[in-house]
Amino acid sequence: MSQSAVDVPPKGGFSFDMCKRNDMLIQKGLKAPSFLKTGTTIVGLIFQDGVILGADTRATEGPIVADKNCEKIHYMAPNIYCCGAGTAADTEAVTDMVSSQLRLHRYQTGRDSRVITALTLLKKHLFSYQGHVSAALVLGGVDITGPHLHTIYPHGSTDTLPFATMGSGSLAAMSVFEAKYKEGLTRDEGIKLVAEAICSGIFNDLGSGSNVDICVITKGNKEYLRNYMEPNPRTYVSSKGYSFTKKTEVLLTKITPLMERVEITEVGGEAMEE
Amino acid sequence: MTFTIPIDNGDAVKNAEADSQRTLYPYVTGTSIVAIKYKDGVLMASDMGGSYGSTLRYKNIERMKAIGKHSLLGASGEISDFQEILRYLDELILNDNMWDDGNSLGPKEVHNYLTRVMYNRRNKFNPLWNTLVLGGVKNGESYLGMVSMIGVSFEDNHVATGFGNHLARPILRDEWHADLSFEEGVKLLEKCMRVLLYRDRSAINKFQIAKITEEGVTVSEPYSLKTFWEFKAFNNPTAGAEGSW
């Protein structure tokens, strides 16, 4: 009878198997790989007909800009979108995962997804990982019960707010919101305010930059305005491309040989051996 | 087998003595200062709170003071260090007055003096734990500058310290322009102070605004700003999401 270990699938939750090894490596002086963080400004605001979400498009890896035009507004459901700040892999994975769960749930129930469903799925997942999944999200959408806007923090707590900002540029964006938000904004006023808040983050926060993405969600309709504003265009692009002007002049057409031509004659010996 | 680790008590005593001679952390702190140049001079705003860690200990601290005839100093950070700086400046101005030569120290000179003091203390690892804002007008020219506790010093058309860096600077960068009138300047400062009141935990609703022009310094009486808390969404925030918060 063989003592074969039965492969039990992991029960989920954090797997502590590698912790001892990682500790030992860190003590030996190994630096942990740095994360691709999105060092971000993301905002959301509720206006009279629904929700507007906004985000910048810069992804940073420490001091370097890794992606100048990444997408931070993730699709969750036809009527729900989610902006993500923090570690790019974490926000991508967590929103993808909950988006699939929502779709399966839609097939099962035959109804449109609700924002609080997405909220509960996200917060349960993030809480169970105790903050190690570094995803700070602004979740917004319009469902049968009306427009909703929530913020979700990496440790799993949530807030329900009329206007919200997250990411490293959140203070710059929040100062714009606190100074200028009022209730009952129209669609154009709302878009203008969101663009202003994101621009405030782009120009005053080093972790945010490049362009402004906006997503407007209303009852039964959504508009994903990718690169709604591009306030950082490439300057000084030459339309001619690179061309080198012909500046060579012909000075002389006489050819002066520098050295006597040397004639090589075979001496008729044997060819080299080997 | 056990090892006994030799403890050199002499060193411990010496280190403790040396440590008690230098500033390691601040105790009573003031929060942000926001200042702008306007048409006739410089406007500066601060709240009147002194926090002792997370307690709001003092609610009547004036963090802006006139210096000589031409300057106005505002400070955030450790209050006792601010009072010490005021004593240094008192001596400076006194010596200047004793010359009795018709010249008086202007804001540029005071700013330079403060930069030297702050940088020198930082080099001795014994900083004055403040970020100072120096504004003034002399011979018709307005001046506005800032010095931090490590000696970083610069001048600009609008400055903010502490939380003001993150919350007030974006607003000032967008909305400041040259030749603001007094009313426009005060409105702009109040906009910034209101956002700080909402979002800085150590801010209190008791402000002073100080104005310095060619005529001199005036520091206003303390007053408070109107705040708005009546957004419908805040009344019952989880109406649409039962069970969450």
Coordinates of C-alpha atoms in Angstrom, one line a residue:
Chain A
M1 CA 0.0 0.0 0.0
S2 CA 1.6 3.3 -1.0
Q3 CA 1.6 6.3 1.2
S4 CA 0.7 8.8 -1.5
A5 CA -0.3 12.2 -0.3
V6 CA -3.8 13.1 -1.4
D7 CA -3.9 16.4 -3.1
V8 CA -6.4 18.5 -1.3
P9 CA -7.3 21.7 -3.0
P10 CA -6.4 24.8 -0.9
K11 CA -9.4 26.0 1.2
G12 CA -8.8 29.6 0.1
G13 CA -7.5 32.6 2.2
F14 CA -3.9 33.5 2.6
S15 CA -1.4 30.7 2.2
F16 CA 1.4 31.1 4.7
D17 CA 3.7 28.4 3.1
M18 CA 6.3 30.8 1.8
C19 CA 6.5 33.1 4.8
K20 CA 9.4 31.4 6.5
R21 CA 11.4 31.3 3.3
N22 CA 10.7 35.0 2.5
D23 CA 11.8 36.0 6.0
M24 CA 15.0 34.1 5.6
L25 CA 15.7 35.7 2.2
I26 CA 15.0 39.2 3.5
Q27 CA 17.4 38.7 6.4
K28 CA 20.0 37.5 3.9
G29 CA 19.7 40.9 2.2
L30 CA 17.3 40.2 -0.7
K31 CA 15.2 43.2 -1.6
A32 CA 11.5 42.3 -2.3
P33 CA 10.5 43.2 -5.9
S34 CA 8.8 46.6 -6.0
F35 CA 5.2 46.7 -7.0
L36 CA 3.8 48.4 -10.1
K37 CA 1.7 50.9 -8.2
T38 CA -0.8 53.1 -9.9
G39 CA 0.0 56.2 -7.7
T40 CA -3.2 57.7 -8.8
T41 CA -6.0 60.2 -8.7
I42 CA -9.5 58.6 -8.9
V43 CA -12.7 60.3 -8.2
G44 CA -16.5 59.7 -8.3
L45 CA -19.4 61.9 -8.0
I46 CA -23.2 61.6 -8.0
F47 CA -25.1 64.1 -10.2
Q48 CA -28.8 64.4 -10.8
D49 CA -29.2 61.6 -13.3
G50 CA -26.5 59.1 -12.1
V51 CA -22.8 58.7 -11.4
I52 CA -19.6 60.1 -13.0
L53 CA -16.3 58.4 -12.4
G54 CA -12.9 59.9 -13.3
A55 CA -9.3 58.8 -13.3
D56 CA -5.9 59.8 -14.5
T57 CA -3.8 57.5 -16.7
R58 CA -0.3 57.2 -15.2
A59 CA 1.1 54.0 -13.8
T60 CA 4.4 54.3 -11.8
E61 CA 7.0 51.8 -10.8
G62 CA 8.8 53.7 -8.0
P63 CA 10.1 56.9 -9.5
I64 CA 9.6 55.8 -13.1
V65 CA 6.4 56.2 -15.2
A66 CA 5.8 52.6 -16.4
D67 CA 2.6 53.3 -18.5
K68 CA 1.7 56.8 -19.7
N69 CA -1.8 55.9 -20.8
C70 CA -3.2 53.0 -18.7
E71 CA -6.9 52.3 -18.0
K72 CA -7.9 52.7 -14.4
I73 CA -11.7 52.6 -14.9
H74 CA -12.6 48.9 -14.9
Y75 CA -15.7 47.3 -16.2
M76 CA -17.8 45.4 -13.6
A77 CA -21.2 45.2 -15.2
P78 CA -23.0 47.1 -18.0
N79 CA -24.3 49.5 -15.4
I80 CA -21.4 49.4 -12.9
Y81 CA -17.8 50.6 -13.3
C82 CA -15.0 50.7 -10.7
C83 CA -11.8 52.9 -10.5
G84 CA -8.8 51.3 -8.9
A85 CA -5.8 52.8 -7.0
G86 CA -2.9 51.0 -5.4
T87 CA -1.1 48.0 -6.8
A88 CA -2.1 47.6 -10.5
A89 CA -2.1 43.8 -10.4
D90 CA -4.4 43.8 -7.3
T91 CA -6.9 46.2 -8.7
E92 CA -7.0 44.4 -12.1
A93 CA -7.4 41.0 -10.6
V94 CA -9.9 41.9 -8.0
T95 CA -12.2 43.8 -10.4
D96 CA -11.9 41.1 -13.0
M97 CA -12.8 38.4 -10.5
V98 CA -15.8 40.3 -9.1
S99 CA -16.9 41.2 -12.7
S100 CA -17.0 37.4 -13.6
Q101 CA -18.9 36.6 -10.4
L102 CA -21.4 39.3 -11.2
R103 CA -22.0 37.9 -14.7
L104 CA -22.6 34.4 -13.4
H105 CA -24.9 35.9 -10.8
R106 CA -26.8 37.7 -13.6
Y107 CA -27.2 34.5 -15.6
Q108 CA -28.5 32.8 -12.5
T109 CA -31.0 35.5 -11.3
G110 CA -31.9 36.9 -14.7
R111 CA -31.7 40.4 -13.3
D112 CA -29.3 43.4 -13.7
S113 CA -26.5 43.5 -11.1
R114 CA -26.8 45.8 -8.2
V115 CA -24.0 48.0 -6.9
I116 CA -24.2 46.7 -3.4
T117 CA -23.7 43.2 -4.7
A118 CA -20.4 44.3 -6.2
L119 CA -19.6 46.2 -3.0
T120 CA -20.2 43.2 -0.8
L121 CA -18.2 40.8 -3.0
L122 CA -15.3 43.2 -3.1
K123 CA -15.2 44.0 0.6
K124 CA -15.5 40.4 1.6
H125 CA -12.5 39.5 -0.5
L126 CA -10.4 42.4 0.6
F127 CA -11.1 41.9 4.3
S128 CA -10.3 38.2 4.1
Y129 CA -6.8 39.2 2.9
Q130 CA -6.4 41.6 5.8
G131 CA -5.1 44.5 3.7
H132 CA -2.4 42.5 1.8
V133 CA -4.4 42.9 -1.4
S134 CA -3.5 46.6 -1.9
A135 CA -6.6 47.8 -3.9
A136 CA -8.4 51.0 -3.0
L137 CA -11.5 51.3 -5.2
V138 CA -14.1 53.9 -6.1
L139 CA -17.2 51.9 -7.2
G140 CA -20.1 53.6 -8.9
G141 CA -23.1 52.5 -10.9
V142 CA -26.9 52.9 -11.4
D143 CA -29.2 50.0 -10.8
I144 CA -32.9 49.5 -10.2
T145 CA -32.6 51.2 -6.8
G146 CA -30.9 54.3 -8.1
P147 CA -27.4 55.7 -8.4
H148 CA -24.7 54.6 -5.9
L149 CA -21.2 55.6 -5.2
H150 CA -18.9 53.8 -2.7
T151 CA -15.2 53.8 -1.7
I152 CA -13.5 50.6 -0.7
Y153 CA -10.3 50.6 1.3
P154 CA -7.6 47.8 1.1
H155 CA -8.5 46.5 4.5
G156 CA -12.2 46.0 3.5
S157 CA -14.0 49.0 5.0
T158 CA -16.4 51.0 2.7
D159 CA -18.0 54.4 2.6
T160 CA -21.1 55.6 0.8
L161 CA -20.6 59.1 -0.3
P162 CA -22.0 61.7 -2.7
F163 CA -18.4 62.5 -3.9
A164 CA -15.3 60.6 -3.3
T165 CA -11.6 60.6 -4.1
M166 CA -8.8 58.0 -3.6
G167 CA -5.1 57.5 -4.5
S168 CA -2.1 59.7 -3.9
G169 CA -3.7 62.6 -5.6
S170 CA -6.9 62.3 -3.5
L171 CA -6.2 65.4 -1.4
A172 CA -5.6 67.6 -4.4
A173 CA -8.8 66.3 -6.0
M174 CA -10.8 66.5 -2.7
S175 CA -9.8 70.2 -2.3
V176 CA -11.5 70.9 -5.6
F177 CA -14.6 68.9 -4.7
E178 CA -14.9 70.4 -1.2
A179 CA -14.7 73.9 -2.7
K180 CA -17.0 73.4 -5.6
Y181 CA -19.5 70.5 -5.2
K182 CA -23.1 71.2 -4.9
E183 CA -26.2 68.9 -5.1
G184 CA -28.2 68.5 -8.3
L185 CA -25.4 69.0 -10.8
T186 CA -26.2 68.6 -14.4
R187 CA -24.3 66.2 -16.6
D188 CA -22.1 68.9 -18.1
E189 CA -21.4 70.5 -14.8
G190 CA -20.6 67.2 -13.3
I191 CA -18.2 66.2 -16.1
K192 CA -16.5 69.6 -15.8
L193 CA -16.1 69.2 -12.0
V194 CA -14.7 65.7 -12.3
A195 CA -12.2 66.8 -15.0
E196 CA -11.1 69.7 -12.9
A197 CA -10.6 67.4 -9.9
I198 CA -8.5 64.9 -11.9
C199 CA -6.5 67.8 -13.5
S200 CA -5.8 69.1 -10.0
G201 CA -4.4 65.6 -9.2
I202 CA -2.4 65.4 -12.4
F203 CA -0.7 68.8 -12.0
N204 CA -0.2 68.8 -8.2
D205 CA 0.6 65.2 -7.5
L206 CA 3.7 63.5 -8.8
G207 CA 2.1 60.0 -8.8
S208 CA -0.6 61.1 -11.2
G209 CA -0.3 62.4 -14.7
S210 CA -1.0 62.2 -18.4
N211 CA -4.7 62.1 -19.5
V212 CA -8.2 62.2 -17.9
D213 CA -10.6 59.3 -18.4
I214 CA -14.2 59.8 -17.6
C215 CA -17.2 57.4 -17.3
V216 CA -20.8 58.6 -17.1
I217 CA -23.4 56.1 -15.9
T218 CA -27.1 56.9 -16.0
K219 CA -30.2 54.8 -15.9
G220 CA -30.0 52.3 -18.8
N221 CA -27.0 54.0 -20.4
K222 CA -23.2 54.4 -19.9
E223 CA -20.6 56.4 -21.7
Y224 CA -16.9 55.5 -21.4
L225 CA -15.0 58.6 -22.5
R226 CA -11.5 57.3 -22.8
N227 CA -8.9 60.1 -22.8
Y228 CA -11.7 62.7 -22.4
M229 CA -9.0 65.3 -21.9
E230 CA -5.3 65.3 -22.9
P231 CA -3.7 68.2 -21.0
N232 CA -0.2 66.8 -21.5
P233 CA 0.4 66.5 -25.2
R234 CA 3.9 65.9 -26.6
T235 CA 5.3 69.3 -27.4
Y236 CA 7.7 70.2 -30.2
V237 CA 6.8 67.4 -32.6
S238 CA 8.2 68.2 -36.0
S239 CA 5.7 67.6 -38.7
K240 CA 8.5 67.0 -41.3
G241 CA 10.0 64.2 -39.2
Y242 CA 13.8 64.1 -39.2
S243 CA 15.5 65.4 -42.2
F244 CA 19.1 66.5 -42.6
T245 CA 19.5 69.4 -44.9
K246 CA 21.9 69.0 -47.8
K247 CA 24.8 71.2 -46.7
T248 CA 27.8 69.5 -48.4
E249 CA 29.6 71.5 -51.1
V250 CA 31.8 70.1 -53.8
L251 CA 35.3 71.6 -53.4
L252 CA 37.5 69.6 -55.8
T253 CA 36.9 66.8 -58.3
K254 CA 40.6 66.0 -58.7
I255 CA 41.6 62.6 -57.2
T256 CA 45.1 62.5 -55.6
P257 CA 46.3 58.9 -55.0
L258 CA 47.9 58.7 -51.6
M259 CA 50.1 55.8 -52.1
E260 CA 51.7 54.0 -55.1
R261 CA 49.8 51.0 -56.1
V262 CA 51.7 47.9 -55.1
E263 CA 51.6 45.0 -57.5
I264 CA 51.6 41.5 -55.9
T265 CA 53.2 38.7 -58.0
E266 CA 53.2 35.1 -57.1
V267 CA 56.8 33.9 -56.4
G268 CA 55.9 30.4 -57.6
G269 CA 56.7 28.6 -54.5
E270 CA 54.5 26.1 -52.8
A271 CA 51.3 27.2 -51.4
M272 CA 51.3 27.4 -47.7
E273 CA 51.2 23.9 -46.1
E274 CA 48.1 23.2 -44.2
Chain B
M1 CA 26.5 27.9 28.8
T2 CA 25.3 31.4 29.3
F3 CA 26.9 34.6 28.1
T4 CA 26.8 37.8 30.0
I5 CA 26.6 40.8 27.7
P6 CA 28.7 43.6 29.1
I7 CA 26.7 46.8 29.4
D8 CA 28.6 50.0 29.4
N9 CA 26.4 52.2 31.6
G10 CA 28.6 55.2 31.1
D11 CA 27.6 55.4 27.4
A12 CA 23.9 55.0 28.2
V13 CA 24.0 58.0 30.6
K14 CA 26.0 60.1 28.1
N15 CA 23.6 59.3 25.3
A16 CA 20.6 60.1 27.4
E17 CA 22.1 63.4 28.3
A18 CA 23.0 64.2 24.8
D19 CA 19.5 63.2 23.6
S20 CA 17.8 65.4 26.1
Q21 CA 19.6 68.4 24.6
R22 CA 18.2 68.1 21.1
T23 CA 14.7 68.3 19.6
L24 CA 13.5 64.8 18.7
Y25 CA 9.8 65.4 18.2
P26 CA 7.3 68.2 18.4
Y27 CA 4.9 68.5 21.3
V28 CA 2.4 71.4 20.9
T29 CA 1.9 72.0 17.3
G30 CA 0.1 74.5 15.1
T31 CA -1.4 73.3 11.7
S32 CA -1.2 75.0 8.3
I33 CA -0.6 78.6 7.3
V34 CA -1.7 79.9 3.9
A35 CA -0.5 83.2 2.4
I36 CA -0.8 85.1 -0.9
K37 CA 0.5 88.2 -2.5
Y38 CA -2.2 90.6 -3.5
K39 CA -2.4 94.1 -5.0
D40 CA -1.4 96.1 -1.9
G41 CA 0.9 93.6 -0.2
V42 CA 0.5 90.2 1.5
L43 CA -2.4 88.4 3.1
M44 CA -1.9 85.5 5.5
A45 CA -4.4 83.2 7.2
S46 CA -4.1 80.8 10.1
D47 CA -6.3 79.1 12.6
M48 CA -5.8 79.6 16.3
G49 CA -5.4 76.0 17.5
G50 CA -2.4 74.3 19.3
S51 CA -2.7 70.5 19.4
Y52 CA -0.9 68.4 22.0
G53 CA -0.7 65.2 20.0
S54 CA -4.2 64.3 19.3
T55 CA -5.7 66.6 21.9
L56 CA -6.8 70.1 21.0
R57 CA -5.1 71.7 23.9
Y58 CA -5.0 75.5 23.2
K59 CA -7.6 77.4 21.2
N60 CA -6.2 80.9 21.4
I61 CA -2.8 80.8 19.9
E62 CA -1.8 83.6 17.6
R63 CA 0.5 82.0 15.1
M64 CA 1.1 85.2 13.1
K65 CA 3.2 88.1 14.5
A66 CA 4.5 91.4 13.1
I67 CA 8.2 91.7 12.9
G68 CA 9.7 95.2 12.8
K69 CA 7.9 97.7 10.5
H70 CA 7.9 95.7 7.3
S71 CA 7.3 92.0 8.0
L72 CA 4.8 89.5 9.1
L73 CA 5.8 86.0 10.4
G74 CA 3.5 83.0 10.5
A75 CA 4.6 79.7 11.9
S76 CA 3.3 76.1 11.8
G77 CA 4.8 73.3 13.9
E78 CA 6.2 73.4 17.4
I79 CA 4.8 76.5 19.3
S80 CA 7.6 76.7 21.8
D81 CA 10.2 76.9 19.0
F82 CA 8.1 79.7 17.3
Q83 CA 8.2 81.6 20.6
E84 CA 12.0 81.1 20.7
I85 CA 12.3 82.4 17.1
L86 CA 10.2 85.5 18.1
R87 CA 12.8 86.2 20.8
Y88 CA 15.7 85.9 18.3
L89 CA 13.9 88.3 16.0
D90 CA 13.2 90.7 18.9
E91 CA 16.8 90.9 19.5
L92 CA 17.6 91.3 15.8
I93 CA 15.1 94.2 15.5
L94 CA 16.2 95.8 18.7
N95 CA 19.8 95.9 17.5
D96 CA 18.7 97.2 14.2
N97 CA 16.7 100.0 15.9
M98 CA 19.7 100.9 18.1
W99 CA 21.7 101.9 15.0
D100 CA 19.1 104.7 14.6
D101 CA 20.2 105.3 11.1
G102 CA 16.9 105.6 9.3
N103 CA 17.2 102.1 7.8
S104 CA 15.1 99.2 8.9
L105 CA 15.3 95.5 8.2
G106 CA 12.9 94.5 5.4
P107 CA 11.3 91.2 4.7
K108 CA 14.1 89.9 2.5
E109 CA 16.6 90.5 5.3
V110 CA 14.5 88.8 7.9
H111 CA 13.8 85.9 5.6
N112 CA 17.5 85.5 5.0
Y113 CA 18.3 85.6 8.8
L114 CA 15.7 83.0 9.5
T115 CA 17.0 80.7 6.7
R116 CA 20.5 80.9 8.3
V117 CA 19.2 80.1 11.8
M118 CA 17.0 77.2 10.6
Y119 CA 19.7 75.6 8.5
N120 CA 22.4 76.0 11.2
R121 CA 20.2 74.3 13.8
R122 CA 19.4 71.5 11.4
N123 CA 23.1 70.9 10.8
K124 CA 23.6 70.4 14.5
F125 CA 20.8 67.9 14.5
N126 CA 18.8 70.1 16.8
P127 CA 16.2 71.7 14.6
L128 CA 13.6 74.3 15.4
W129 CA 10.6 72.3 14.5
N130 CA 8.7 74.9 12.4
T131 CA 7.8 75.8 8.9
L132 CA 7.8 79.6 8.7
V133 CA 6.1 82.0 6.3
L134 CA 7.6 85.4 6.0
G135 CA 5.6 88.1 4.2
G136 CA 6.2 91.9 3.9
V137 CA 6.2 95.1 2.0
K138 CA 9.1 97.5 1.7
N139 CA 9.5 100.4 -0.6
G140 CA 6.4 99.3 -2.5
E141 CA 7.7 95.8 -3.2
S142 CA 5.8 92.8 -1.8
Y143 CA 7.7 89.8 -0.6
L144 CA 6.5 86.4 0.4
G145 CA 8.8 83.5 1.3
M146 CA 8.9 80.3 3.3
V147 CA 11.6 78.4 5.4
S148 CA 11.2 74.9 6.6
M149 CA 12.7 73.1 9.6
I150 CA 15.5 71.7 7.5
G151 CA 16.4 75.0 6.0
V152 CA 14.7 74.8 2.6
S153 CA 13.9 78.3 1.7
F154 CA 12.2 80.0 -1.3
E155 CA 9.9 82.8 -2.3
D156 CA 6.7 82.6 -4.3
N157 CA 3.4 84.4 -5.0
H158 CA 1.5 82.0 -2.8
V159 CA 2.6 79.6 -0.1
A160 CA 1.1 77.0 2.2
T161 CA 2.5 74.9 5.0
G162 CA 1.6 71.5 6.5
F163 CA -1.7 70.1 5.2
G164 CA -2.1 73.3 3.2
N165 CA 0.6 71.9 0.8
H166 CA -1.8 69.2 -0.3
L167 CA -5.2 70.8 0.1
A168 CA -4.6 74.6 -0.4
R169 CA -1.9 74.7 -3.1
P170 CA -4.0 73.1 -5.9
I171 CA -6.7 75.8 -5.3
L172 CA -4.1 78.6 -5.2
R173 CA -2.3 77.4 -8.3
D174 CA -5.6 77.4 -10.2
E175 CA -7.1 80.6 -8.9
W176 CA -4.4 83.0 -7.8
H177 CA -3.5 85.8 -10.3
A178 CA -1.6 89.0 -9.9
D179 CA -3.3 92.2 -8.5
L180 CA -6.0 90.5 -6.5
S181 CA -8.1 93.1 -4.6
F182 CA -8.4 92.8 -0.8
E183 CA -11.9 91.2 -1.0
E184 CA -10.8 88.7 -3.7
G185 CA -7.8 87.8 -1.6
V186 CA -9.7 87.2 1.5
K187 CA -12.3 85.2 -0.4
L188 CA -9.5 83.0 -1.8
L189 CA -7.9 82.5 1.6
E190 CA -11.2 81.6 3.1
K191 CA -11.9 79.1 0.4
C192 CA -8.6 77.4 1.3
M193 CA -9.2 77.6 5.0
R194 CA -12.7 76.1 4.7
V195 CA -11.3 73.0 2.8
L196 CA -8.6 72.7 5.5
L197 CA -11.3 72.9 8.2
Y198 CA -13.3 70.1 6.5
R199 CA -10.3 67.8 5.9
D200 CA -7.5 68.5 8.4
R201 CA -8.2 66.9 11.7
S202 CA -6.1 69.4 13.6
A203 CA -7.8 72.5 12.2
I204 CA -10.3 74.4 14.3
N205 CA -13.0 76.9 13.2
K206 CA -11.4 80.0 14.7
F207 CA -9.3 82.0 12.2
Q208 CA -7.3 85.1 11.9
I209 CA -6.4 86.9 8.7
A210 CA -3.4 89.2 8.7
K211 CA -2.7 91.9 6.2
I212 CA 0.6 93.6 5.6
T213 CA 0.9 96.7 3.3
E214 CA 3.2 99.7 3.0
E215 CA 1.3 101.2 6.0
G216 CA 2.0 98.3 8.3
V217 CA 0.6 95.1 9.8
T218 CA -3.0 94.5 10.8
V219 CA -4.0 91.1 12.4
S220 CA -7.8 90.6 12.4
E221 CA -9.9 89.6 15.3
P222 CA -10.6 85.9 15.6
Y223 CA -13.7 84.8 13.6
S224 CA -15.2 81.6 12.2
L225 CA -16.3 80.4 8.8
K226 CA -19.7 79.1 7.8
T227 CA -19.6 75.4 7.0
F228 CA -22.2 73.4 5.1
W229 CA -23.2 69.9 6.3
E230 CA -26.7 69.7 4.8
F231 CA -26.0 67.5 1.8
K232 CA -29.0 65.2 1.5
A233 CA -26.7 62.3 0.8
F234 CA -25.1 62.6 4.3
N235 CA -28.5 62.4 6.0
N236 CA -28.9 58.7 5.4
P237 CA -25.9 57.6 3.5
T238 CA -26.6 53.9 3.4
A239 CA -30.2 54.3 2.3
G240 CA -29.4 52.5 -1.0
A241 CA -27.0 50.0 0.6
E242 CA -28.6 48.4 3.6
G243 CA -26.2 46.9 6.0
S244 CA -23.1 48.6 4.8
W245 CA -21.7 51.9 6.2

